[in-house]
Coordinates of C-alpha atoms and ligand atoms in Angstrom, one line a residue:
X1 CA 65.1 18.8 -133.5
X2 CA 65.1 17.5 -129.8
X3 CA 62.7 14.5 -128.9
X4 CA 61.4 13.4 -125.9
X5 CA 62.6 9.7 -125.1
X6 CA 60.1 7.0 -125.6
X7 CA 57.1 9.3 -126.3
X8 CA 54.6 7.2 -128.2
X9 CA 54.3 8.2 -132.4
X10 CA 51.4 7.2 -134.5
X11 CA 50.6 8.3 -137.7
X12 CA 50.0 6.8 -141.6
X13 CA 49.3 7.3 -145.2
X14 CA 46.7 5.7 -146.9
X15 CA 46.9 4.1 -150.3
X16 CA 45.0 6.4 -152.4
X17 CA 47.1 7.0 -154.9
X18 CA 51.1 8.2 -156.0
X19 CA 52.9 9.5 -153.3
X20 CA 54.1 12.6 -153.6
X21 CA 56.8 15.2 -152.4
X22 CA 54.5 16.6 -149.8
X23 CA 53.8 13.6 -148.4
X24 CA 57.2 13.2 -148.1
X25 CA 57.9 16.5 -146.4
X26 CA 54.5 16.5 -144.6
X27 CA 54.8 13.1 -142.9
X28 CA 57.4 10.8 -144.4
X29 CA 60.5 12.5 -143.7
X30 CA 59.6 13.5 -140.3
X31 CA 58.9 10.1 -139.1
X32 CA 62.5 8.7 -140.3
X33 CA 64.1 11.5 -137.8
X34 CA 62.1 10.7 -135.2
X35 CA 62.5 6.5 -135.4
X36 CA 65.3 6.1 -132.8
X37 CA 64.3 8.4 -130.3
X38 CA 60.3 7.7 -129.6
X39 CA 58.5 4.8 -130.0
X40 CA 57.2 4.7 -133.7
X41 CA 54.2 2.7 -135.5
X42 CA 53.3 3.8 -138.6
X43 CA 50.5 2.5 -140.7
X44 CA 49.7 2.1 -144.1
X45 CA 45.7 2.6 -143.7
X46 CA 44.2 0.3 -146.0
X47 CA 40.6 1.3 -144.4
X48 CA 41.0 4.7 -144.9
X49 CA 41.5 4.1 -148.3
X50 CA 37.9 2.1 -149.2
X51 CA 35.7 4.8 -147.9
X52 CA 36.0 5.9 -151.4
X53 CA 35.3 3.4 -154.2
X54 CA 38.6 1.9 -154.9
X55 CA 39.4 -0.9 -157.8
X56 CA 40.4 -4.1 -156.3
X57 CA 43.7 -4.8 -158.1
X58 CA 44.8 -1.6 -158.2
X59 CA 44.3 -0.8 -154.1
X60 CA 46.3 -4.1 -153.4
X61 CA 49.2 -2.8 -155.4
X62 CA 49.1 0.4 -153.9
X63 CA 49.6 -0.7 -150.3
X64 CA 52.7 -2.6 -151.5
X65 CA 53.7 0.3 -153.8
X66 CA 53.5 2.4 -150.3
X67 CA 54.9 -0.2 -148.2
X68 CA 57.8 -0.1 -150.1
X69 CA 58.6 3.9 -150.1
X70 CA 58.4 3.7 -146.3
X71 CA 61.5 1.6 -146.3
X72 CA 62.6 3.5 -149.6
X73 CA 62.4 7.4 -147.6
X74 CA 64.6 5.8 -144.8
X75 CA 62.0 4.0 -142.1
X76 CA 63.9 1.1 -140.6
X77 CA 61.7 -1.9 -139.8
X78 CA 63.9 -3.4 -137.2
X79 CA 63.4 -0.2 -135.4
X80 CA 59.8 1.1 -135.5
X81 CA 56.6 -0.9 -136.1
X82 CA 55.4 -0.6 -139.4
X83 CA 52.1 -2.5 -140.5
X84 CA 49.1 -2.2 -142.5
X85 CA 45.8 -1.3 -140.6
X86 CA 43.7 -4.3 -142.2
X87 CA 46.0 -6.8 -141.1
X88 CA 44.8 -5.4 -137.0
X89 CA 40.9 -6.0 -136.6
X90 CA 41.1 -3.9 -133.6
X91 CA 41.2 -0.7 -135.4
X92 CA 37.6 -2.0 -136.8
X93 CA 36.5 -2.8 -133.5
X94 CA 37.7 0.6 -131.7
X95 CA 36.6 2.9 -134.5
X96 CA 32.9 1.0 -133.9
X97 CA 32.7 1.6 -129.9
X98 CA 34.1 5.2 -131.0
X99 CA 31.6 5.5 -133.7
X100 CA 28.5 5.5 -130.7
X101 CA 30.2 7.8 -128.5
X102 CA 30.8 10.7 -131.7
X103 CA 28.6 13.1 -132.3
X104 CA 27.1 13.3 -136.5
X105 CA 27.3 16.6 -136.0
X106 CA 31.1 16.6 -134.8
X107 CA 31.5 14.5 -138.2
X108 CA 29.8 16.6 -140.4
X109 CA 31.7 19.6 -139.7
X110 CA 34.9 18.1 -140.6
X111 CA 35.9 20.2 -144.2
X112 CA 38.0 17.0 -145.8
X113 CA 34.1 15.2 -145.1
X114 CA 32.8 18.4 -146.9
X115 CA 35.0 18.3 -149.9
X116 CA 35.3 14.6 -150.3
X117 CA 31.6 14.3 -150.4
X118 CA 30.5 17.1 -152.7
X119 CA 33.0 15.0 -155.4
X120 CA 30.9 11.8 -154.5
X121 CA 27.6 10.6 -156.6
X122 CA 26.6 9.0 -153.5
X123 CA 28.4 9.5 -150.1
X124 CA 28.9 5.8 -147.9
X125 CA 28.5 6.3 -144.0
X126 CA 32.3 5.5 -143.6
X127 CA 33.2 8.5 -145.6
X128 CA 31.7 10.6 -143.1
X129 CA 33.1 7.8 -140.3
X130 CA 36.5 8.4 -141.8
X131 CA 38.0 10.6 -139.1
X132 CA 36.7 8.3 -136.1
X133 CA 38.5 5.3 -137.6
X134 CA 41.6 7.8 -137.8
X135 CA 40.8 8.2 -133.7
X136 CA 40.8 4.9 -133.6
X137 CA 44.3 4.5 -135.0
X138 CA 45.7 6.9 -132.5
X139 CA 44.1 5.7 -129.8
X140 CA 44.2 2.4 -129.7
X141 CA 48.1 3.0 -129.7
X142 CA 47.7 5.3 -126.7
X143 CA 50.0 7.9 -128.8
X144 CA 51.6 11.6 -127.3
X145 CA 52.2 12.9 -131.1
X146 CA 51.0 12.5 -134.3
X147 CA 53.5 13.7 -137.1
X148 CA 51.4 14.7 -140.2
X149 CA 50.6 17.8 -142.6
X150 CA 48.8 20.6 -142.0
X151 CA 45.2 19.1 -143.5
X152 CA 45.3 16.7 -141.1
X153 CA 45.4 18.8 -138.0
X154 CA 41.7 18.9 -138.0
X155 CA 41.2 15.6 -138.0
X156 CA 43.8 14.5 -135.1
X157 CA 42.1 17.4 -132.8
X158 CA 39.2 15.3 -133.2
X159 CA 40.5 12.7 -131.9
X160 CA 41.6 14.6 -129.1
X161 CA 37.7 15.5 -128.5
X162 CA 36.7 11.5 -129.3
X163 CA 39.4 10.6 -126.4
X164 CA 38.0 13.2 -123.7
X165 CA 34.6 12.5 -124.6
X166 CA 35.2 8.6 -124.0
X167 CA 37.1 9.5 -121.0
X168 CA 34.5 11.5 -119.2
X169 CA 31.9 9.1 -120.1
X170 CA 33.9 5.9 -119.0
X171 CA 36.8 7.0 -117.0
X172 CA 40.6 7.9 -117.9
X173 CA 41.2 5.9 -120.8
X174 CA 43.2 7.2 -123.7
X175 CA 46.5 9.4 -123.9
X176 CA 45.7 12.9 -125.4
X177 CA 47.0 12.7 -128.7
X178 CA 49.4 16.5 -130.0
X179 CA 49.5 17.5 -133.5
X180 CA 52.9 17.5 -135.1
X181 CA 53.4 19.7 -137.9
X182 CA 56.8 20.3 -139.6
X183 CA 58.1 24.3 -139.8
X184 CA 58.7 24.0 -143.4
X185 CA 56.5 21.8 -145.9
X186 CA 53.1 21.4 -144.2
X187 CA 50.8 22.2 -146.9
X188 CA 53.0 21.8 -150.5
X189 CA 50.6 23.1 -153.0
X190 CA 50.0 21.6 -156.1
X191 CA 52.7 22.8 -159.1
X192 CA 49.2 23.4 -161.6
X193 CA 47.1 25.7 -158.9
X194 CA 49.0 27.2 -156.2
X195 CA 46.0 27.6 -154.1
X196 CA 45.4 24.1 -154.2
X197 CA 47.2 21.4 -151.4
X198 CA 49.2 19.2 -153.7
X199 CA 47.0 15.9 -153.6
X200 CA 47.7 12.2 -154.1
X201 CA 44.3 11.4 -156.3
X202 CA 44.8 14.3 -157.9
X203 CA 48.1 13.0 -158.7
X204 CA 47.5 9.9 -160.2
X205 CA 45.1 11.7 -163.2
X206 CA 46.6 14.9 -163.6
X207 CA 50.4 15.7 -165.5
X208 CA 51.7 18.8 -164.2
X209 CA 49.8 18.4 -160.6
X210 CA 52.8 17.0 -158.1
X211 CA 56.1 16.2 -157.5
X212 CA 55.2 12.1 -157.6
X213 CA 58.1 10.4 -155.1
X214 CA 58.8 7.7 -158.4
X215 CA 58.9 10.4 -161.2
X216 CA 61.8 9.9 -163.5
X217 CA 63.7 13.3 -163.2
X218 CA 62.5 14.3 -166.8
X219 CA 59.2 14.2 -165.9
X220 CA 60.0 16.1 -162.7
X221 CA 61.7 18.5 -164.8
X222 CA 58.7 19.1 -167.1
X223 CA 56.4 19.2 -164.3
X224 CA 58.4 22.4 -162.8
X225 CA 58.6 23.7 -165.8
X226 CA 55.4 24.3 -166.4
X227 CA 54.4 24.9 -162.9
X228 CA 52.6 28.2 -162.4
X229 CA 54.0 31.4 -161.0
X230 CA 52.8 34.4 -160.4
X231 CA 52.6 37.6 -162.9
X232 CA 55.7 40.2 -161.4
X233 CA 58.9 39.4 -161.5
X234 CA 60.4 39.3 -157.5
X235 CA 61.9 35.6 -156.0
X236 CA 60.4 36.2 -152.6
X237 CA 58.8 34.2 -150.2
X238 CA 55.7 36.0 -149.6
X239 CA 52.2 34.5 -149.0
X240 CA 50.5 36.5 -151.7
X241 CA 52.6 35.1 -154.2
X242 CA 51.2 31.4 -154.1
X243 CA 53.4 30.1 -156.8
X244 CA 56.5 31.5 -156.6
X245 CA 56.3 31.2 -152.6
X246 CA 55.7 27.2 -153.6
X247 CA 58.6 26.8 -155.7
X248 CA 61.0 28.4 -153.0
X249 CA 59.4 26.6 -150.1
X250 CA 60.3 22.9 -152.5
X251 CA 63.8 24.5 -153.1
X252 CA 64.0 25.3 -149.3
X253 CA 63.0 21.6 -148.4
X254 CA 65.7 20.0 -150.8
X255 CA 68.5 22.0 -150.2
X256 CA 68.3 23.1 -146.4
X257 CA 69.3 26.7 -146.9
X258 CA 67.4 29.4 -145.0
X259 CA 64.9 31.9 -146.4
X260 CA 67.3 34.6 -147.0
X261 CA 69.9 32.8 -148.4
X262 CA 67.7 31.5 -151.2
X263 CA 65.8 35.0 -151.8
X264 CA 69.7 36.6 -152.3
X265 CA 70.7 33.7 -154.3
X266 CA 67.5 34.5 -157.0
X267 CA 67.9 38.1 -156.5
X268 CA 67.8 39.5 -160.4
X269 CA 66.5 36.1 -161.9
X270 CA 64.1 35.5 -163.7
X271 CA 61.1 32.9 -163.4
X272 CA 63.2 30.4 -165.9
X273 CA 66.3 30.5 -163.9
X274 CA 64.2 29.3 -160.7
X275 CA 62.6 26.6 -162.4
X276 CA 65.6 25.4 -163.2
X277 CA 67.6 25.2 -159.9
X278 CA 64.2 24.0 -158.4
X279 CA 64.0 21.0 -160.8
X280 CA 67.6 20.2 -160.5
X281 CA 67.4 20.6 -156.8
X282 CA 64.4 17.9 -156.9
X283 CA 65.9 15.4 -159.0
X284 CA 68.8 15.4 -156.6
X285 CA 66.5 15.4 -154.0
X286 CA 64.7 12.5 -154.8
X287 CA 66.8 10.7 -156.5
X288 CA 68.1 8.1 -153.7
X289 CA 64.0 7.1 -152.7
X290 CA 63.9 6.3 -156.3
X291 CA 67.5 4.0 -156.9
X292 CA 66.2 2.2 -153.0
X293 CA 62.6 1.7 -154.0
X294 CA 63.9 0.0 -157.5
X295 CA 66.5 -2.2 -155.1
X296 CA 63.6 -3.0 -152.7
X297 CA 61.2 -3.8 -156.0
X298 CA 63.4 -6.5 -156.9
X299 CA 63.1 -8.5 -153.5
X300 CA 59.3 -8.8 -153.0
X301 CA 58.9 -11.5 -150.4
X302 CA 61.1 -9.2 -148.0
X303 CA 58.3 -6.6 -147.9
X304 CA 55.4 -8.8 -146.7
X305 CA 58.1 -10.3 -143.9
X306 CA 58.3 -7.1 -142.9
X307 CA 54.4 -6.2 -143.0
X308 CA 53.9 -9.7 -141.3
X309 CA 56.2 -9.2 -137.9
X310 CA 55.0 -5.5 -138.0
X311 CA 51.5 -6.7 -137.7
X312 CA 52.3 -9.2 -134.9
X313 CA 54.4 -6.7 -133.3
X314 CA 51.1 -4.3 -133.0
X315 CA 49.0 -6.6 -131.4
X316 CA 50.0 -6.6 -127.7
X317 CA 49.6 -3.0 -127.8
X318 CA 46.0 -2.5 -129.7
X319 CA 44.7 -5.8 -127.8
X320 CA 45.5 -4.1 -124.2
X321 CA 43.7 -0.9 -125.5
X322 CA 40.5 -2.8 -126.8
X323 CA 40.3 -4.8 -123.8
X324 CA 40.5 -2.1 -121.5
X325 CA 38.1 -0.3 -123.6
X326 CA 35.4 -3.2 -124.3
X327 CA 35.5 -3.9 -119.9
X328 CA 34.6 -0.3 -119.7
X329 CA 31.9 0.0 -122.0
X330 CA 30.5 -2.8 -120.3
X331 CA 30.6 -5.4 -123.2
X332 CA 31.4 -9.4 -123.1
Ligands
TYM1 P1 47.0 11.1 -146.5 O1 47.2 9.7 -146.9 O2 46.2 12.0 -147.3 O3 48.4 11.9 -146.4 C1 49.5 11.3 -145.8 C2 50.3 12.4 -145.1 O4 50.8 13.4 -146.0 C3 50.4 14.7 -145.5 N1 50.2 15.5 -146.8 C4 50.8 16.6 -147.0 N2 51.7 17.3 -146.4 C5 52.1 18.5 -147.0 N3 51.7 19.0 -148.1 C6 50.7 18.3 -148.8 N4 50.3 18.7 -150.0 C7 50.2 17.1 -148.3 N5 49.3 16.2 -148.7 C8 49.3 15.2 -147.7 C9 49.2 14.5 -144.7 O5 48.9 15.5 -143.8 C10 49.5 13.2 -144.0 O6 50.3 13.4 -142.9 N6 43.8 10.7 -142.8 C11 45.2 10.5 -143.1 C12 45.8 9.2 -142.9 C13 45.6 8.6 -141.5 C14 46.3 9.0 -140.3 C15 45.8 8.2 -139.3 C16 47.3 10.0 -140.1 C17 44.7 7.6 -141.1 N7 44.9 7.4 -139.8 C18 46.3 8.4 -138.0 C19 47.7 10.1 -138.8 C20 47.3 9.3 -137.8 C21 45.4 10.9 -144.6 O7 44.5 10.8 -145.4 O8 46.6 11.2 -145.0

């Protein structure tokens, strides 16, 4: 993949729960490619995360526990910004000039808002505020592209309506954020119910769900095993076969062959004998986040250095944004 030079990147992953392999080939892994060429901050949203009830002690270890696996997958601190969206008060203060410029009804069409409240007892107005603070992110960075999954693609259009919207109504502003997806891996499905997106919270309460990016390679191996396929027989990519088409789409990712090459490889084998490469193709895989993220584990005061400089290193940028915005608006 080509990139343009100094392009501005935002994206980030909140700490909701394990991370997992489509994380990993949804965001993660397409952010370390990109780190030398455009100019990268990426977030661990914190913010995100509390618009669902979260336990205290459990969140705080999670945004380390992420932290960490950004280093772990390959991101290089000395060469992108890498930060955690509390330690920034602007992204609070953008998302609330954002907030009065949004439409509800923009917000309440959002289908993550529509899921993620139906599984609530009682909805909180951030929930449905999530995706403006996510405009907020991207915004207040002035980003060209944001590298995420496919479920995410709703969301970062939004922003792109959030930005024009403040724009006509104040005057150019903000850089039109672009979706990036990846060819292969946008949507991973969960390994239990192949028409199901393979989900962090999911993840942390269900065996047999994902791919977790810390899994010991047993577990991973009893995960695949029991992942579901499809009744037939045939080793094909093909989108009506969910859970077969998963299980080659993960070997694709891990290996780097093409499509053909995988479906001649399986030709005549049965369900057992895929399982089986794809397991041992995933351990191999994943092995190396693992053996860093144990390395990194053992050196705790390097992360929150790290998290520290990243967060100073944001500043300039998201304080030239919110000032530019607050002078518009009219306020101070
Ligand atoms: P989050 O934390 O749910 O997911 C992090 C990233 O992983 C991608 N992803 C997947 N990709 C492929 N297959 C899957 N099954 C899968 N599950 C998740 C997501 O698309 C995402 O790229 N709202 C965002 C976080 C966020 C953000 C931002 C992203 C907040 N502010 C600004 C970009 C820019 C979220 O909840 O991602």
């Amino acid at each position: 993949m080509a990139f343009e030079t100094r392009k501005r990147v935002f994206s980030g992953i909140q700490p909701s729960g394990n991370l997992h392999i489509g994380n990993y080939t949804g965001a993660l892994r397409n952010w370390v490619r990109q780190q030398d060429e455009r100019d990268c901050f990426f977030c661990i949203v914190d913010l995100h995360a509390i618009t669902v009830p979260q336990e205290p002690a459990v969140l705080r270890q999670g945004i380390r526990e992420v932290a960490l696996l950004y280093l772990a997958c390959g991101i290089d601190p000395a060469r992108v910004t890498m930060f955690v969206q509390s330690h920034r008060p602007e992204h609070a203060q953008l998302c609330w000039i954002l907030d009065c410029v949004t439409p509800v009804g923009w917000l309440e069409r959002m289908t993550q808002y529509k899921s993620k409240a139906a599984a609530q007892a009682s909805v909180s107005a951030g929930l449905l505020a999530y995706p403006v603070l996510q405009a907020a992110d991207i915004l207040l960075y002035q980003a060209d592209y944001v590298p995420v999954g496919e479920d995410q693609r709703q969301h970062v259009e939004l922003a792109r309506d959030i930005a024009g919207r403040f724009n006509r109504l104040f005057g150019e502003t903000f850089v039109m954020p672009q979706v990036e997806l990846p060819a292969v891996g946008a949507r991973i499905k969960g390994l239990d119910d192949p028409t199901a997106k393979m989900s962090k919270s999911v993840a942390g309460h269900k065996a047999g769900h994902a791919l977790r990016l810390l899994d010991p390679p047993d577990v991973l191996r009893k995960t695949i095993g029991r992942a579901v396929t499809d009744s037939g027989r045939e080793i094909r990519f093909n989108p009506e076969r969910l859970g077969v088409t998963n299980l080659l789409t993960i070997y694709q990712l891990c290996t780097g062959q093409t499509q053909a090459a995988i479906e001649s490889q399986f030709e005549g084998q049965g369900y057992a004998g895929l399982k089986r490469a794809v397991a041992d193709a995933v351990i191999e895989y994943l092995r190396p986040i693992r053996e860093r993220y144990s390395e990194l584990e053992a050196e705790p005061g390097y992360i929150d250095e790290v998290l520290r400089q990243g967060a100073e290193r944001a500043g300039p940028v998201a304080a030239e944004t919110l000032e530019m915005v607050t002078e518009r608006v009219g306020l101070g």
